[in-house]
PDB file of C-alpha atoms and ligand atoms in Angstrom:
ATOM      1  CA  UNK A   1      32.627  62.286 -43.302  1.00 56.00           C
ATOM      2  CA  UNK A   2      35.057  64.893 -43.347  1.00 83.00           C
ATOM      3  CA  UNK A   3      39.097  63.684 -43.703  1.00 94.00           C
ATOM      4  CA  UNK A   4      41.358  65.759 -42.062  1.00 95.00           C
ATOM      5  CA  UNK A   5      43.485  66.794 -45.266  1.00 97.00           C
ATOM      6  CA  UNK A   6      47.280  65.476 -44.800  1.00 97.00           C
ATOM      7  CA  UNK A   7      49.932  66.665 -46.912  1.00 97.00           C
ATOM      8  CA  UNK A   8      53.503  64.650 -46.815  1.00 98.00           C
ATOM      9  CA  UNK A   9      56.546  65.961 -48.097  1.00 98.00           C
ATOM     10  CA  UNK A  10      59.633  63.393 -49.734  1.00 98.00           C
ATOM     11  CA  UNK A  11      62.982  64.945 -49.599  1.00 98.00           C
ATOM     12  CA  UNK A  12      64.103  62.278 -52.139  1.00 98.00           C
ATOM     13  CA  UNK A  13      67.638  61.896 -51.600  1.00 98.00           C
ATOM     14  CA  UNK A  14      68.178  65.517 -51.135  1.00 98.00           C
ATOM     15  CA  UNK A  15      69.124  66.717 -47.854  1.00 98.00           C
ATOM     16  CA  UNK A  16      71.901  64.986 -45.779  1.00 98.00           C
ATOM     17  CA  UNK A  17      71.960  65.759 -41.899  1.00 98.00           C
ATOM     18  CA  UNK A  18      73.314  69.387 -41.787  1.00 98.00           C
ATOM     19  CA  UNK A  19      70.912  70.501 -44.483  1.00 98.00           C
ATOM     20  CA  UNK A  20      67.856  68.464 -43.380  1.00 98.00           C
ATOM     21  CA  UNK A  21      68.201  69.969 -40.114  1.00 98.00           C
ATOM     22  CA  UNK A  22      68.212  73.525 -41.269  1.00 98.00           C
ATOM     23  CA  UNK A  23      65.052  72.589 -43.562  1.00 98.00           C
ATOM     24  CA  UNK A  24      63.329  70.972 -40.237  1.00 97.00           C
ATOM     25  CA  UNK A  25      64.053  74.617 -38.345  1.00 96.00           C
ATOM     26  CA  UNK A  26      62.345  76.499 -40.954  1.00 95.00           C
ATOM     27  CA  UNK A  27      59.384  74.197 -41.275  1.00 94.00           C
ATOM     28  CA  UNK A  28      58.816  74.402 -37.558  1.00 91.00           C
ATOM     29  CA  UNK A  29      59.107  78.214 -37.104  1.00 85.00           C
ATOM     30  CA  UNK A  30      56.479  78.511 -40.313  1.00 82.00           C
ATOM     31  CA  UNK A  31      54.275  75.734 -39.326  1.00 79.00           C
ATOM     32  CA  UNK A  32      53.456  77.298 -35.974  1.00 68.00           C
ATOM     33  CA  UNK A  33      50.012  77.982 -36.724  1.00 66.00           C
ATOM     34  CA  UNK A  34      47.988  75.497 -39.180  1.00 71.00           C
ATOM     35  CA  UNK A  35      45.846  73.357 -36.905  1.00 75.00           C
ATOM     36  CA  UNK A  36      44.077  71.503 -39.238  1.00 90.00           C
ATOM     37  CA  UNK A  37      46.149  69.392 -41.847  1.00 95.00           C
ATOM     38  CA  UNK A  38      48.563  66.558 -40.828  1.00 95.00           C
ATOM     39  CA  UNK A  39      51.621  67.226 -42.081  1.00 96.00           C
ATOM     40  CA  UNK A  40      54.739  64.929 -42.264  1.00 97.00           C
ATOM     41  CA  UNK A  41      58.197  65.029 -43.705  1.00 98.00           C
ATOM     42  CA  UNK A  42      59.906  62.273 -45.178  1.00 98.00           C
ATOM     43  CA  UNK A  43      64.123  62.591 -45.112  1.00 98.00           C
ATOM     44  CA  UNK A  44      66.869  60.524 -46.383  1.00 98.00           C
ATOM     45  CA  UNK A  45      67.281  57.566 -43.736  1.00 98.00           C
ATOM     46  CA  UNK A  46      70.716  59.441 -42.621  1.00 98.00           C
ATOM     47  CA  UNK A  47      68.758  62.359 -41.547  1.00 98.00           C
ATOM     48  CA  UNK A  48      66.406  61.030 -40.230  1.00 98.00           C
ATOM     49  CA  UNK A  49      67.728  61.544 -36.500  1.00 97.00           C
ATOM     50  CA  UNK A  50      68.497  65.326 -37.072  1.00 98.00           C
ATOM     51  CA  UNK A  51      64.807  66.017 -37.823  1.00 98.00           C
ATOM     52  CA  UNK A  52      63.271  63.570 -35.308  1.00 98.00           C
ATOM     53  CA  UNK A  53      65.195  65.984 -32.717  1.00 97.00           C
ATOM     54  CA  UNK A  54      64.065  69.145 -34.391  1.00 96.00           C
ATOM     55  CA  UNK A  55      60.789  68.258 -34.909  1.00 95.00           C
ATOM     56  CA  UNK A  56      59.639  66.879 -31.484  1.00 92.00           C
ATOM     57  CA  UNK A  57      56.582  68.178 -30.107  1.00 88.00           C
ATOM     58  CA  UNK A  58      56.170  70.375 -33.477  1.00 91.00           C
ATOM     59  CA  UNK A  59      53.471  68.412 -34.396  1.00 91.00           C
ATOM     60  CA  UNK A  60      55.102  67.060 -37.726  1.00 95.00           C
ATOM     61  CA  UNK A  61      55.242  63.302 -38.247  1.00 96.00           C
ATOM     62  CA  UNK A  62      57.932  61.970 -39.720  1.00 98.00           C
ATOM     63  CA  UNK A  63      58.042  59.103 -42.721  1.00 98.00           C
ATOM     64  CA  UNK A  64      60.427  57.058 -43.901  1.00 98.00           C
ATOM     65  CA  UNK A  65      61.180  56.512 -47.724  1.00 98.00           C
ATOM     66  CA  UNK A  66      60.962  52.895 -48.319  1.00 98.00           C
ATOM     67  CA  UNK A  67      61.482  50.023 -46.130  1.00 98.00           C
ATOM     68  CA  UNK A  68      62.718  46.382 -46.072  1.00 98.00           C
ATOM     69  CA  UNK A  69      60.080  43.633 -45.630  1.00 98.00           C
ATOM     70  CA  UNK A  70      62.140  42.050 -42.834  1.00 98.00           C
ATOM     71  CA  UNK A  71      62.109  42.886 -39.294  1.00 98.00           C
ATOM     72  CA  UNK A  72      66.062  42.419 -39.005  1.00 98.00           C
ATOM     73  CA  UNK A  73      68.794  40.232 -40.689  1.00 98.00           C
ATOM     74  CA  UNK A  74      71.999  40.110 -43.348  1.00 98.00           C
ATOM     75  CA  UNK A  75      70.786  42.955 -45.601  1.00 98.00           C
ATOM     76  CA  UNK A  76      73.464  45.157 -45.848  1.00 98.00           C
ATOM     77  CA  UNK A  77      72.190  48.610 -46.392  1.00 97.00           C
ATOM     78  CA  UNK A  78      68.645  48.236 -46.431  1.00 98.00           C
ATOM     79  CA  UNK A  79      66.369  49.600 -43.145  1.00 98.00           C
ATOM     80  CA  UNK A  80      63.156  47.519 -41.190  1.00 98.00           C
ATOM     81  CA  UNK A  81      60.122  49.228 -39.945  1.00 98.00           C
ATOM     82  CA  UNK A  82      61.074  48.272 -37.071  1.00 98.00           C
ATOM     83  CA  UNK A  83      64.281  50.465 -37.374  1.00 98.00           C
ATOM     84  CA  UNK A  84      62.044  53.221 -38.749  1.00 98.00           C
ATOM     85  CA  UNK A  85      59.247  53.738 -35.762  1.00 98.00           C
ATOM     86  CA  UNK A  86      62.095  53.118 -33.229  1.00 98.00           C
ATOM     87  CA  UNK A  87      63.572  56.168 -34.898  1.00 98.00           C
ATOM     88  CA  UNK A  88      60.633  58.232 -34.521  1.00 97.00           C
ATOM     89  CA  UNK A  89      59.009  57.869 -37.973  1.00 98.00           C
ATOM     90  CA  UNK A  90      55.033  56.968 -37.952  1.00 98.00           C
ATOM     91  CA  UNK A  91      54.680  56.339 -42.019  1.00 98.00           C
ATOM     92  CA  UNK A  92      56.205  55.273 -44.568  1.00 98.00           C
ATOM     93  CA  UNK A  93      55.961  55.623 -48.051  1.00 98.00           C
ATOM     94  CA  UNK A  94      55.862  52.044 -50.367  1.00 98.00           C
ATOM     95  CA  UNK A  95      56.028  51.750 -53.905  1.00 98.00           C
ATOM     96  CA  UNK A  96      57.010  55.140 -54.930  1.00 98.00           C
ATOM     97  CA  UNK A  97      57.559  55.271 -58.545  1.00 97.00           C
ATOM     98  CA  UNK A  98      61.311  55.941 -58.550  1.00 97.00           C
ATOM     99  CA  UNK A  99      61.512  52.473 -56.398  1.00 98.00           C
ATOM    100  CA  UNK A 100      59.447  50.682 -59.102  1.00 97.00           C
ATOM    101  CA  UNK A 101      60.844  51.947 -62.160  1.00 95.00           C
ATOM    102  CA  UNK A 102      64.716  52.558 -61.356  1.00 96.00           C
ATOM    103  CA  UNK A 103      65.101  49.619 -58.192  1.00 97.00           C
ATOM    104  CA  UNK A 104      62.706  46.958 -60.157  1.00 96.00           C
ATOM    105  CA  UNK A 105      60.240  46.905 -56.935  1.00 97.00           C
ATOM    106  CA  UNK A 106      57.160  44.826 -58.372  1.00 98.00           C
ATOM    107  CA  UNK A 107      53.629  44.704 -57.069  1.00 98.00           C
ATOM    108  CA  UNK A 108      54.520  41.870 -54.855  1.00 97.00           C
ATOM    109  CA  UNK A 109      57.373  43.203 -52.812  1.00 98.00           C
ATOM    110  CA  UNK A 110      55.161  46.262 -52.826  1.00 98.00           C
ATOM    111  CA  UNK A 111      52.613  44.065 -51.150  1.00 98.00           C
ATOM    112  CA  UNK A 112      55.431  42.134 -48.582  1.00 98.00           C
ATOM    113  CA  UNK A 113      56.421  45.536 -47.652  1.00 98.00           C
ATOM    114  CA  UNK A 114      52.568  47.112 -46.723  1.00 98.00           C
ATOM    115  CA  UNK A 115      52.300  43.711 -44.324  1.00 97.00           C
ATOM    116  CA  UNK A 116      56.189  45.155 -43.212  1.00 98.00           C
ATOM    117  CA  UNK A 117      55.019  48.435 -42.374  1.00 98.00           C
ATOM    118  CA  UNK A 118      52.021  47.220 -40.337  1.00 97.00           C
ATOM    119  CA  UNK A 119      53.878  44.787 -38.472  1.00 98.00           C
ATOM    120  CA  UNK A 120      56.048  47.474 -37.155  1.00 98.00           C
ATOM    121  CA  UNK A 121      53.432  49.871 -36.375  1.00 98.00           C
ATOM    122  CA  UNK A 122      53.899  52.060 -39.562  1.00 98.00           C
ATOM    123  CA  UNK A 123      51.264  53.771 -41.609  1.00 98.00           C
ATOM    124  CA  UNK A 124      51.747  53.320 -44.933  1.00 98.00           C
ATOM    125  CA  UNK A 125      51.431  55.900 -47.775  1.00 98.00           C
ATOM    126  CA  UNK A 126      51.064  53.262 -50.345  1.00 98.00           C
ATOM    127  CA  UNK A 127      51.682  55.466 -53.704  1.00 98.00           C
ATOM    128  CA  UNK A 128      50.006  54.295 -57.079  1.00 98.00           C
ATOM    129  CA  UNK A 129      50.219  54.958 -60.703  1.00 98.00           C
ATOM    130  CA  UNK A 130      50.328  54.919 -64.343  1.00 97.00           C
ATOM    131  CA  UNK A 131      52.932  55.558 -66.754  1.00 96.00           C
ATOM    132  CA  UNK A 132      52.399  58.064 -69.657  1.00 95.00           C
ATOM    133  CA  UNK A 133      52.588  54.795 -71.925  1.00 95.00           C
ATOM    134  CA  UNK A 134      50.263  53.313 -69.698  1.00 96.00           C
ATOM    135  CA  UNK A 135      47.439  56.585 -70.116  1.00 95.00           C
ATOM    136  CA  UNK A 136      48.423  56.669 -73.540  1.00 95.00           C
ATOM    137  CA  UNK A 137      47.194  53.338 -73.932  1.00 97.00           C
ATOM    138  CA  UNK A 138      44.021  53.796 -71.864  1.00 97.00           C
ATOM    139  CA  UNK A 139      44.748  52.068 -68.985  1.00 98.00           C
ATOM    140  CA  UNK A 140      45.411  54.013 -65.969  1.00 97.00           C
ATOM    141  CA  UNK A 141      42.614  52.477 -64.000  1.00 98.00           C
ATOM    142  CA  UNK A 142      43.672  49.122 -65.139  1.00 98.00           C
ATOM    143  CA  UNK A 143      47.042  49.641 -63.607  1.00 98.00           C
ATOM    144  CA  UNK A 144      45.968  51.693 -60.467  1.00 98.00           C
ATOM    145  CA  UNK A 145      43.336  49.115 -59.820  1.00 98.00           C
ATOM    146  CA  UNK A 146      46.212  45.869 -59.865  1.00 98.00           C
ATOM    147  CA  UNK A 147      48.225  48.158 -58.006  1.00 98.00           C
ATOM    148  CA  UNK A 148      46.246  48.380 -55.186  1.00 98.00           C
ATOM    149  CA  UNK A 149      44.334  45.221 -55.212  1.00 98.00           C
ATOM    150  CA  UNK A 150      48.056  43.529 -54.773  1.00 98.00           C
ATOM    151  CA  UNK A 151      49.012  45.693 -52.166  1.00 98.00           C
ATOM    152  CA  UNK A 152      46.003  45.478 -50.538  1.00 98.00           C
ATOM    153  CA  UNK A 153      44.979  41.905 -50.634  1.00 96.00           C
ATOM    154  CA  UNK A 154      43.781  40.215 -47.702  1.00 95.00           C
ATOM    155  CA  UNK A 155      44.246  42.989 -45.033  1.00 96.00           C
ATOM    156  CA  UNK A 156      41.950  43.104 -42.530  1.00 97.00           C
ATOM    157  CA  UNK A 157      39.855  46.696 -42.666  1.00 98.00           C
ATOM    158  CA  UNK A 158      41.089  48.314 -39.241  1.00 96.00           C
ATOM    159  CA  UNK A 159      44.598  48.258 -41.109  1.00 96.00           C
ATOM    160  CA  UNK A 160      42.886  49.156 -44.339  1.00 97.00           C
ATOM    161  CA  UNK A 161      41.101  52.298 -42.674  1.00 97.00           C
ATOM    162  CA  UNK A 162      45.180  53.508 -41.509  1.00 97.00           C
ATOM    163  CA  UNK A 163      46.659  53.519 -44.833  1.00 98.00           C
ATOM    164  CA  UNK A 164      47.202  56.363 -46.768  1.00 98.00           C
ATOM    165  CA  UNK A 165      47.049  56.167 -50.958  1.00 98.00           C
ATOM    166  CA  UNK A 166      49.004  58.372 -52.818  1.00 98.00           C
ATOM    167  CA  UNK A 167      48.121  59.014 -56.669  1.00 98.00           C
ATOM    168  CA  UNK A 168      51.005  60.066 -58.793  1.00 98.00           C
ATOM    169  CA  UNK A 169      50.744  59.523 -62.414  1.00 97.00           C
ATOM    170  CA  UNK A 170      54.434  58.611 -63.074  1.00 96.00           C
ATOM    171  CA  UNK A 171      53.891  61.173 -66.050  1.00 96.00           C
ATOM    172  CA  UNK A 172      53.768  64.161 -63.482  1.00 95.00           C
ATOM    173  CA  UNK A 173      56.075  63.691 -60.899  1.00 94.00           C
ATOM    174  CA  UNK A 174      59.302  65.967 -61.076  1.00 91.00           C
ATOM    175  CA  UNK A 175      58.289  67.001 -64.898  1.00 92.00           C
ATOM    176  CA  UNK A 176      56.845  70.198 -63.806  1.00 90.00           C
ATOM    177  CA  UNK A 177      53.330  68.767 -65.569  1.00 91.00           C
ATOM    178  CA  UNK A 178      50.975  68.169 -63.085  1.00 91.00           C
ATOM    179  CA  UNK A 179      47.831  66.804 -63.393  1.00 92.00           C
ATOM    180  CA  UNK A 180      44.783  68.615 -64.143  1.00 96.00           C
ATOM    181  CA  UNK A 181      42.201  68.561 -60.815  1.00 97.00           C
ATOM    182  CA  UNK A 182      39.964  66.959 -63.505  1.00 97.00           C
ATOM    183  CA  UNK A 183      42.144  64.258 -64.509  1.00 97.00           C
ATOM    184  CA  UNK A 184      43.458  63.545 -60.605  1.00 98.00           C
ATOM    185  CA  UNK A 185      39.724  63.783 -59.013  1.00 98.00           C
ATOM    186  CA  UNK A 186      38.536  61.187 -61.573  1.00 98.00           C
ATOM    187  CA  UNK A 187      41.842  58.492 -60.746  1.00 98.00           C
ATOM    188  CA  UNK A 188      40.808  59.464 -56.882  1.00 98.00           C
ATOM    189  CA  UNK A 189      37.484  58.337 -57.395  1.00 98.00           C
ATOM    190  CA  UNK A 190      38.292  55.441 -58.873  1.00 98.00           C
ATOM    191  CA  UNK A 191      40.142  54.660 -55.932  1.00 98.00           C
ATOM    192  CA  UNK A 192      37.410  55.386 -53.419  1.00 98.00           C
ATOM    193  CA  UNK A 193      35.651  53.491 -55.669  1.00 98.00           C
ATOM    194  CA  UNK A 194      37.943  50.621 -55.454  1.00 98.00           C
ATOM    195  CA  UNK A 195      37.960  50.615 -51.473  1.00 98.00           C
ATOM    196  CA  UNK A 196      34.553  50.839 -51.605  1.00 97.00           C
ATOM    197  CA  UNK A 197      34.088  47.722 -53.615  1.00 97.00           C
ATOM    198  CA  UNK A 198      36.691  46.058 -51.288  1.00 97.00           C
ATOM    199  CA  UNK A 199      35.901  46.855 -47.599  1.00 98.00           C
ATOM    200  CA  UNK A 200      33.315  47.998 -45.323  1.00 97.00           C
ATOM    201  CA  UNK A 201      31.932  51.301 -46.008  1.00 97.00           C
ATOM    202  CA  UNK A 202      34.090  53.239 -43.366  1.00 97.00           C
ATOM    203  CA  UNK A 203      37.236  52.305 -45.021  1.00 98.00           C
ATOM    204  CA  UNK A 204      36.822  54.851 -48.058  1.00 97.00           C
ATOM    205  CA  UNK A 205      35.217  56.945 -46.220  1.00 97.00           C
ATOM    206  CA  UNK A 206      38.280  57.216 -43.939  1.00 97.00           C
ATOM    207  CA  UNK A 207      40.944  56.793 -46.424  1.00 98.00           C
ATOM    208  CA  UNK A 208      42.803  60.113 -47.451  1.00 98.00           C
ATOM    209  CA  UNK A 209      43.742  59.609 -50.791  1.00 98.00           C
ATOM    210  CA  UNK A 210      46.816  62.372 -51.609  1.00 98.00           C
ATOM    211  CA  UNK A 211      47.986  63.912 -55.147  1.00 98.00           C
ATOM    212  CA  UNK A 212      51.601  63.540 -55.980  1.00 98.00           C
ATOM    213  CA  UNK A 213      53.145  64.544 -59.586  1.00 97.00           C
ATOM    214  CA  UNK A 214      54.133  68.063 -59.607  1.00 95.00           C
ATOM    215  CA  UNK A 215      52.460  70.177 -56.872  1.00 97.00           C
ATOM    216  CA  UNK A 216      53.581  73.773 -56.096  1.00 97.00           C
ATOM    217  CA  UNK A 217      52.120  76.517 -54.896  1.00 97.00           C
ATOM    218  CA  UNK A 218      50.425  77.870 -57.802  1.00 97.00           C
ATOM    219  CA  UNK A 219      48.247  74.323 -58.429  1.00 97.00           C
ATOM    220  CA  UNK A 220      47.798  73.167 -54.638  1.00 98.00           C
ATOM    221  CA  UNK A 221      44.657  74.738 -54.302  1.00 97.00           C
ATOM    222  CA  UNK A 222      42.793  73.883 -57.498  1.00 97.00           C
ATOM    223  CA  UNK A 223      43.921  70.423 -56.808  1.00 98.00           C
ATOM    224  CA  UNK A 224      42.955  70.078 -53.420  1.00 97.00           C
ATOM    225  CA  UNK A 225      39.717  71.853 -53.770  1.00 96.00           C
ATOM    226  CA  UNK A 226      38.545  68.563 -55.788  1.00 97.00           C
ATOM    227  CA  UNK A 227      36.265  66.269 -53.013  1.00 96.00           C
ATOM    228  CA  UNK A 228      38.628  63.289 -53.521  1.00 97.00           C
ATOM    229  CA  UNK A 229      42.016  64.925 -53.087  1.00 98.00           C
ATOM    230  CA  UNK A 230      42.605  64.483 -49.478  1.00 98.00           C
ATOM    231  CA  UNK A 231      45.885  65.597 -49.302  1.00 98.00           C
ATOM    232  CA  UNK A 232      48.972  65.855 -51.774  1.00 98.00           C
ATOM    233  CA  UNK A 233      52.462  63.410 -51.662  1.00 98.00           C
ATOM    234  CA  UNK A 234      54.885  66.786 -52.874  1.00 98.00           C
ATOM    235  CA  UNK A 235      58.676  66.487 -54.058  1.00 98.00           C
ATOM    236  CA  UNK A 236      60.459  69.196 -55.304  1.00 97.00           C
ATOM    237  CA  UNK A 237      58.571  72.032 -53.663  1.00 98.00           C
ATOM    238  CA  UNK A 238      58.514  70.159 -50.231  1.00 98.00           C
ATOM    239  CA  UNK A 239      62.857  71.258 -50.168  1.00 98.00           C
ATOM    240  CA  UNK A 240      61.369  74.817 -49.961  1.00 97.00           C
ATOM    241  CA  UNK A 241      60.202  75.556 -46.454  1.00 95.00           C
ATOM    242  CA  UNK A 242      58.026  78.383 -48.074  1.00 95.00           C
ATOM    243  CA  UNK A 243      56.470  76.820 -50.959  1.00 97.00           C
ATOM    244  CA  UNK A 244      55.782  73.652 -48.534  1.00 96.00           C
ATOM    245  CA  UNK A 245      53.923  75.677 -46.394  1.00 95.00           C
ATOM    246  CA  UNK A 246      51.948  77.398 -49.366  1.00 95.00           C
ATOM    247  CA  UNK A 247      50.604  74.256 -50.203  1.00 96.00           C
ATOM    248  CA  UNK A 248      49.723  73.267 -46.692  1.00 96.00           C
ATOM    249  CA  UNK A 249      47.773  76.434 -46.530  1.00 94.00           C
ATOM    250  CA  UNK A 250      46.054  75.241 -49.398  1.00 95.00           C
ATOM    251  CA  UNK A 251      45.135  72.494 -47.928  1.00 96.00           C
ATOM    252  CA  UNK A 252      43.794  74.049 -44.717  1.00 92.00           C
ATOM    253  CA  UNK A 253      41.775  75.747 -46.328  1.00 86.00           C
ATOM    254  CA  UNK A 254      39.965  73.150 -48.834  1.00 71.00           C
TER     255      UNK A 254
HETATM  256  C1  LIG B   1      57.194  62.656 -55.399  1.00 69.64           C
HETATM  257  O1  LIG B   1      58.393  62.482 -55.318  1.00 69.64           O
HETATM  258  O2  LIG B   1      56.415  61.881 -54.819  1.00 69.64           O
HETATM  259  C2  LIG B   1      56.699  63.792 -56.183  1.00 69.64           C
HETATM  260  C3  LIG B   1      55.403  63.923 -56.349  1.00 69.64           C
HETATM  261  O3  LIG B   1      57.642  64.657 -56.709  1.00 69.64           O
HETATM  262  P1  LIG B   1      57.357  66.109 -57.382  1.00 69.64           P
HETATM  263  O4  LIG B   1      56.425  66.840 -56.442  1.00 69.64           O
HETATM  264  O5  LIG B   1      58.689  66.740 -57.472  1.00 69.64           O
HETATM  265  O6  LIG B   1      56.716  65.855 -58.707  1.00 69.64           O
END
């Protein structure tokens, strides 16, 4: 079965309202005519609103960057699903590896906040992997497969079929070393593998699985060209309107 090839870009916290909305224009004026990718953008929570309005009826979704597991309640500064799809946003990406590695998010809270998302409505991009140390030592698949069997425990396949995975070897994202398509179609397998094992057949056939760790527009298309990359998770080169297009072209036309 053919997946429709979905590229997602994170603004990090780059971009407050002014700038995000400027950003949003130029992605709308250049993503007038690429039918065949989804494509969503995922601002800092206080922009969020500017790029809703510029975005309507564009066609681009729009994610948040994390969420809290709660619907509402006492949590000063943190943002609910619930908050998130009433503010237009139909993802959300969980477990990024900035939130593991510099807020202390563990596989659990990963896990609490996948259940979050669907309660709310929410697709989540649920993003996976391995430190260098962790490839160093041989165990990428090790840690990609806990990863996702956490996050992923229990939930009913319907759900399962809506989520999005996104690889990104810690070791490649923002370094300006991406992975090889060799090395990122063999972790993408071993996902599909691991869905495979775990739920009905149509869940990993359904499943877009995207790249993250360093795409730009000079590696999009020998990355996406690989039969497991559905799609690529892209940070720096997603604050270029020009360079995020590149790679959506690329991904049109895998
Ligand atoms: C990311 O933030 O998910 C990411 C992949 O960043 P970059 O493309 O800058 O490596």
């Amino acid at each position: 079965m053919a997946r429709r090839p979905f590229v997602a870009g994170n603004w990090k916290m780059y971009k407050g309202p002014v700038e995000a909305d400027a950003l949003a224009m130029a992605l709308k004026r250049a993503l007038v005519d690429v039918g065949n990718v989804d494509v969503a953008v995922a601002p800092p929570m206080v922009s969020i609103a500017a790029v809703a309005a510029r975005l309507r009826h564009s066609g681009v979704a729009l994610a948040g960057q994390n969420l809290h597991p709660a619907a509402e309640g006492a949590f000063t500064g943190e943002t609910s699903g619930e908050h998130l799809k009433a503010a237009g946003c139909a993802y959300v990406l969980i477990g990024h590896s900035e939130r593991r590695t510099l807020f202390g998010e563990d596989d659990a809270l990963v896990a609490q906040k996948v259940s979050a998302a669907m309660r709310a409505g929410l697709l989540p991009i649920l993003c996976v992997g391995e430190t260098l140390a962790e490839r160093d030592a041989g165990q990428e698949v090790a840690v990609v497969t806990r990863q996702l069997e956490v996050a992923l425990r229990g939930m009913p396949a319907d759900q399962a079929a809506g989520v999005t995975v996104a690889y990104e070897p810690v070791w490649a994202i923002g370094t300006g070393r991406s992975a090889s398509p060799a090395q990122a179609q063999e972790m993408h397998a071993t996902v599909r593998a691991f869905l495979h094992a775990r739920f009905p057949a149509f869940v990993g056939a359904q499943v877009r699985i995207q790249y993250g760790g360093s795409v730009k527009p000079g590696n999009a298309a020998a990355l996406l060209s690989q039969p497991d990359i559905d799609g690529a998770l892209v940070g720096g080169a997603s604050l270029d309107a020009d360079d995020f297009f590149a790679i959506i072209r690329a991904a049109a036309g895998r």
